[in-house]
Amino acid sequence: MAKNQCISISVIKRLPRYHRFLGELLTKGVKRISSRELAQTMKLTASQIRQDLNCFGGFGQQGYGYNVELLYHEIANILGLHDKVKTIVIGAGNLGKAIVNIDFNKLGFDLIGIFERDPLLQGTTINGQVVQCSQQIEHFCKENQVEVAVLCVPKESANTLVELLISLGIKAFWNYSHYDIGVYYDDIVVENVHLSDSLMTLSYRVKDFKKNNEIKF
Amino acid sequence: MAKNQCISISVIKRLPRYHRFLGELLTKGVKRISSRELAQTMKLTASQIRQDLNCFGGFGQQGYGYNVELLYHEIANILGLHDKVKTIVIGAGNLGKAIVNIDFNKLGFDLIGIFERDPLLQGTTINGQVVQCSQQIEHFCKENQVEVAVLCVPKESANTLVELLISLGIKAFWNYSHYDIGVYYDDIVVENVHLSDSLMTLSYRVKDFKKNNEIKF
DNA sequence: TAGATTGTTAATCGATTAACAATC
DNA sequence: TAGATTGTTAATCGATTAACAATC
């Protein structure tokens, strides 16, 4: 019964969190769970869980609920965690280093190269990978059919770098830079992580929270 | 004409991006901009921009548009970037290091302490701050009226750490750990940054994109 | 004054929640 | 069979877009 027209970005963005909670339940040895119970655990509504899951198929069973292990694997499949795409990281500064330590393989990617402009960092090893010179990017991509680039570079470098990467056929970016790729290019996939945007949002929320609590007390 | 009932989280989350684009325009020397022009630049609709801004007040002028400098500062004020709240970072691993290098001060925070469990990292200096022993957290918070904690620790430590921090009166978290604070505590502010969730979302989108393009060609 | 563009109300669209019949 | 819980349709809610009168 897998339908296809209802998969909005809001639904997709909730899948990793389902995956995480189901993984925990699995570890705890929980065999089955109802949408009601899962909703309580995750602070969602049972309705939303059933709606979300039914975008992809009927994974549950009436009167019983959902099999935790089965659902966990189904979601991993939907997210494509078993299909690895070749990925490079550009920028080996503090952030780049932190990112290279993420377990890309578990998340559906095959990290095959790290590049950095600064000669001092070139040749060092991060998580088993040797940091290469940025000038090697073009050659490396032509040799290796790279599909995804992770951008951990300052905004000023991002501009020309993205132009190069796109010309080399890269169509997907995990973007930590403040360069707004999506504004300049169409028909590519960009997942932005703007840490300072997140921190500014927190700034608003903290101060709003303080204001409201002052009034209350 | 500042209203107050319409400020949804969707609107708040767009403010940092407005701030960023307006900052760029300001640097370029642009004095005024209409919602139509700004919408083109940011790939939004003019309607949305006007709606968003009018949640906070009438910053524009009919027939003219918006004064870039004024709007930039208004948004900074709304986000509370000038009102610094005392903040500590916990965890000085790769990610912690990267995060401590963010300019907290520019984003509305006053970073006053870094803590780490691993003795090897204690005493080292990151961005001018000496890394302290985690056992100092309690004493430090009692002395310094800390309001925000940034969690760059593994999931296993987060549990008891959050319990301690909440007992010390901390009510806001910038959470990089996979511990889901919001599920266990009410009346606190949590801004989550789950890098692996973001990467899984990218996994879905990349593979979905590839699938759609295969069909097309 | 005429032209431009805002602020704001109304219309549309999408996402979440509620309800319930289907079914295990 | 009776009870539980899903899958799915319908109702509600919220967010985005369109339209336009107000006004600089």
Short mmCIF file of C-alpha atoms in Angstrom, two decimals, chain A residues 8-178:
data_model
loop_
_atom_site.label_atom_id
_atom_site.label_comp_id
_atom_site.label_asym_id
_atom_site.label_seq_id
_atom_site.Cartn_x
_atom_site.Cartn_y
_atom_site.Cartn_z
CA SER A 8 6.52 16.39 2.47
CA ILE A 9 9.79 17.68 3.81
CA SER A 10 8.19 17.95 7.27
CA VAL A 11 7.64 14.20 7.28
CA ILE A 12 11.17 13.44 6.04
CA LYS A 13 12.70 15.58 8.75
CA ARG A 14 10.91 13.58 11.42
CA LEU A 15 12.17 10.22 10.17
CA PRO A 16 15.65 10.39 11.75
CA ARG A 17 14.08 11.01 15.14
CA TYR A 18 11.77 7.99 14.73
CA HIS A 19 14.82 5.99 13.74
CA ARG A 20 16.68 7.11 16.85
CA PHE A 21 13.86 6.30 19.27
CA LEU A 22 13.15 2.96 17.65
CA GLY A 23 16.85 2.11 17.88
CA GLU A 24 16.71 2.80 21.61
CA LEU A 25 13.61 0.70 22.09
CA LEU A 26 15.30 -2.08 20.16
CA THR A 27 18.34 -1.88 22.45
CA LYS A 28 16.05 -2.06 25.45
CA GLY A 29 14.54 -5.23 24.03
CA VAL A 30 11.08 -3.81 23.32
CA LYS A 31 9.40 -6.01 20.72
CA ARG A 32 6.22 -4.15 19.87
CA ILE A 33 4.86 -0.65 20.37
CA SER A 34 1.57 1.05 19.58
CA SER A 35 1.39 4.49 18.01
CA ARG A 36 -0.11 5.67 21.30
CA GLU A 37 2.86 4.49 23.36
CA LEU A 38 5.41 5.76 20.86
CA ALA A 39 3.63 9.10 20.82
CA GLN A 40 3.93 9.37 24.57
CA THR A 41 7.63 8.51 24.48
CA MET A 42 8.37 11.03 21.75
CA LYS A 43 5.91 13.76 22.78
CA LEU A 44 3.98 13.55 19.54
CA THR A 45 0.40 12.57 18.72
CA ALA A 46 -0.46 9.00 17.78
CA SER A 47 -2.28 10.40 14.76
CA GLN A 48 0.83 12.06 13.44
CA ILE A 49 2.90 8.91 13.81
CA ARG A 50 0.36 6.82 11.91
CA GLN A 51 0.02 9.48 9.22
CA ASP A 52 3.78 9.77 8.83
CA LEU A 53 4.37 6.05 8.57
CA ASN A 54 1.50 5.52 6.18
CA CYS A 55 3.15 7.80 3.66
CA PHE A 56 5.51 4.89 3.05
CA GLY A 57 3.36 1.86 3.69
CA GLY A 58 1.33 -0.05 6.24
CA PHE A 59 3.99 -1.23 8.64
CA GLY A 60 1.65 -1.91 11.53
CA GLN A 61 -0.96 -4.47 12.34
CA GLN A 62 -4.43 -3.69 13.64
CA GLY A 63 -4.96 -4.67 17.24
CA TYR A 64 -1.23 -5.22 17.75
CA GLY A 65 0.73 -2.10 16.87
CA TYR A 66 4.14 -1.98 15.27
CA ASN A 67 6.99 -4.46 15.40
CA VAL A 68 9.90 -2.34 16.67
CA GLU A 69 12.65 -4.15 14.82
CA LEU A 70 10.78 -4.25 11.53
CA LEU A 71 9.85 -0.58 11.74
CA TYR A 72 13.41 0.38 12.63
CA HIS A 73 14.71 -1.33 9.52
CA GLU A 74 11.94 0.01 7.31
CA ILE A 75 12.81 3.56 8.30
CA ALA A 76 16.51 2.91 7.71
CA ASN A 77 15.56 1.72 4.23
CA ILE A 78 13.36 4.72 3.53
CA LEU A 79 16.22 7.01 4.57
CA GLY A 80 18.51 5.06 2.28
CA LEU A 81 21.05 4.33 4.99
CA HIS A 82 22.26 1.17 3.24
CA ASP A 83 22.89 2.79 -0.11
CA LYS A 84 26.22 4.62 0.30
CA VAL A 85 26.99 7.67 -1.84
CA LYS A 86 30.54 8.87 -2.34
CA THR A 87 31.23 11.98 -0.36
CA ILE A 88 34.07 14.42 0.23
CA VAL A 89 34.59 16.94 3.02
CA ILE A 90 36.16 20.27 2.20
CA GLY A 91 37.75 22.18 5.05
CA ALA A 92 39.69 20.49 7.87
CA GLY A 93 39.55 23.23 10.48
CA ASN A 94 37.92 22.64 13.85
CA LEU A 95 34.51 22.10 12.34
CA GLY A 96 35.80 19.93 9.51
CA LYS A 97 37.61 17.76 12.04
CA ALA A 98 34.48 17.35 14.14
CA ILE A 99 32.47 16.43 11.08
CA VAL A 100 34.93 13.88 9.73
CA ASN A 101 34.54 12.06 13.04
CA ILE A 102 30.85 11.50 12.37
CA ASP A 103 30.10 7.93 11.31
CA PHE A 104 29.18 8.72 7.71
CA ASN A 105 28.96 5.09 6.80
CA LYS A 106 26.16 4.44 9.27
CA LEU A 107 24.22 7.36 7.83
CA GLY A 108 24.24 6.41 4.16
CA PHE A 109 27.48 7.92 2.92
CA ASP A 110 30.94 6.76 1.95
CA LEU A 111 33.46 9.39 2.98
CA ILE A 112 36.33 9.04 0.54
CA GLY A 113 38.27 12.30 0.75
CA ILE A 114 39.10 15.34 2.86
CA PHE A 115 40.53 18.51 1.37
CA GLU A 116 42.00 21.64 2.92
CA ARG A 117 43.59 24.80 1.62
CA ASP A 118 45.93 25.39 4.56
CA PRO A 119 49.28 23.58 3.91
CA LEU A 120 49.81 23.14 7.65
CA LEU A 121 46.88 20.73 7.82
CA GLN A 122 47.60 18.88 4.60
CA GLY A 123 49.05 15.43 5.20
CA THR A 124 47.61 15.12 8.70
CA THR A 125 45.25 12.25 9.43
CA ILE A 126 41.70 12.60 10.74
CA ASN A 127 39.73 9.52 11.58
CA GLY A 128 41.97 7.44 9.34
CA GLN A 129 41.77 9.79 6.36
CA VAL A 130 44.70 11.81 5.06
CA VAL A 131 43.95 15.49 4.47
CA GLN A 132 44.65 16.37 0.86
CA CYS A 133 45.42 19.67 -0.83
CA SER A 134 42.36 21.54 -2.12
CA GLN A 135 43.93 21.76 -5.55
CA GLN A 136 43.48 17.99 -5.82
CA ILE A 137 39.68 18.29 -5.69
CA GLU A 138 39.17 18.51 -9.43
CA HIS A 139 41.40 15.55 -10.22
CA PHE A 140 39.97 13.50 -7.36
CA CYS A 141 36.35 14.08 -8.37
CA LYS A 142 37.03 13.16 -11.98
CA GLU A 143 38.64 9.90 -10.85
CA ASN A 144 36.13 8.93 -8.19
CA GLN A 145 32.57 9.87 -9.18
CA VAL A 146 31.98 11.95 -6.08
CA GLU A 147 28.30 12.72 -5.53
CA VAL A 148 28.12 14.74 -2.32
CA ALA A 149 30.31 17.52 -0.94
CA VAL A 150 30.37 18.71 2.67
CA LEU A 151 31.32 22.36 2.89
CA CYS A 152 33.19 23.39 6.03
CA VAL A 153 34.82 26.43 4.53
CA PRO A 154 34.42 30.15 5.16
CA LYS A 155 31.84 32.00 3.14
CA GLU A 156 34.45 33.73 0.98
CA SER A 157 35.82 30.47 -0.40
CA ALA A 158 32.42 28.83 -0.83
CA ASN A 159 31.49 30.89 -3.86
CA THR A 160 34.16 29.67 -6.30
CA LEU A 161 34.36 26.26 -4.66
CA VAL A 162 30.68 25.53 -5.32
CA GLU A 163 31.08 26.66 -8.92
CA LEU A 164 33.91 24.15 -9.35
CA LEU A 165 32.06 21.33 -7.63
CA ILE A 166 28.93 21.87 -9.69
CA SER A 167 30.98 21.89 -12.88
CA LEU A 168 32.38 18.53 -11.74
CA GLY A 169 28.87 17.13 -11.57
CA ILE A 170 28.30 17.24 -7.81
CA LYS A 171 24.61 17.74 -7.17
CA ALA A 172 24.28 17.49 -3.39
CA PHE A 173 25.75 19.56 -0.59
CA TRP A 174 25.84 19.41 3.17
CA ASN A 175 26.50 23.06 3.68
CA TYR A 176 28.00 24.56 6.84
CA SER A 177 29.14 27.73 5.09
CA HIS A 178 27.10 30.88 5.01
#
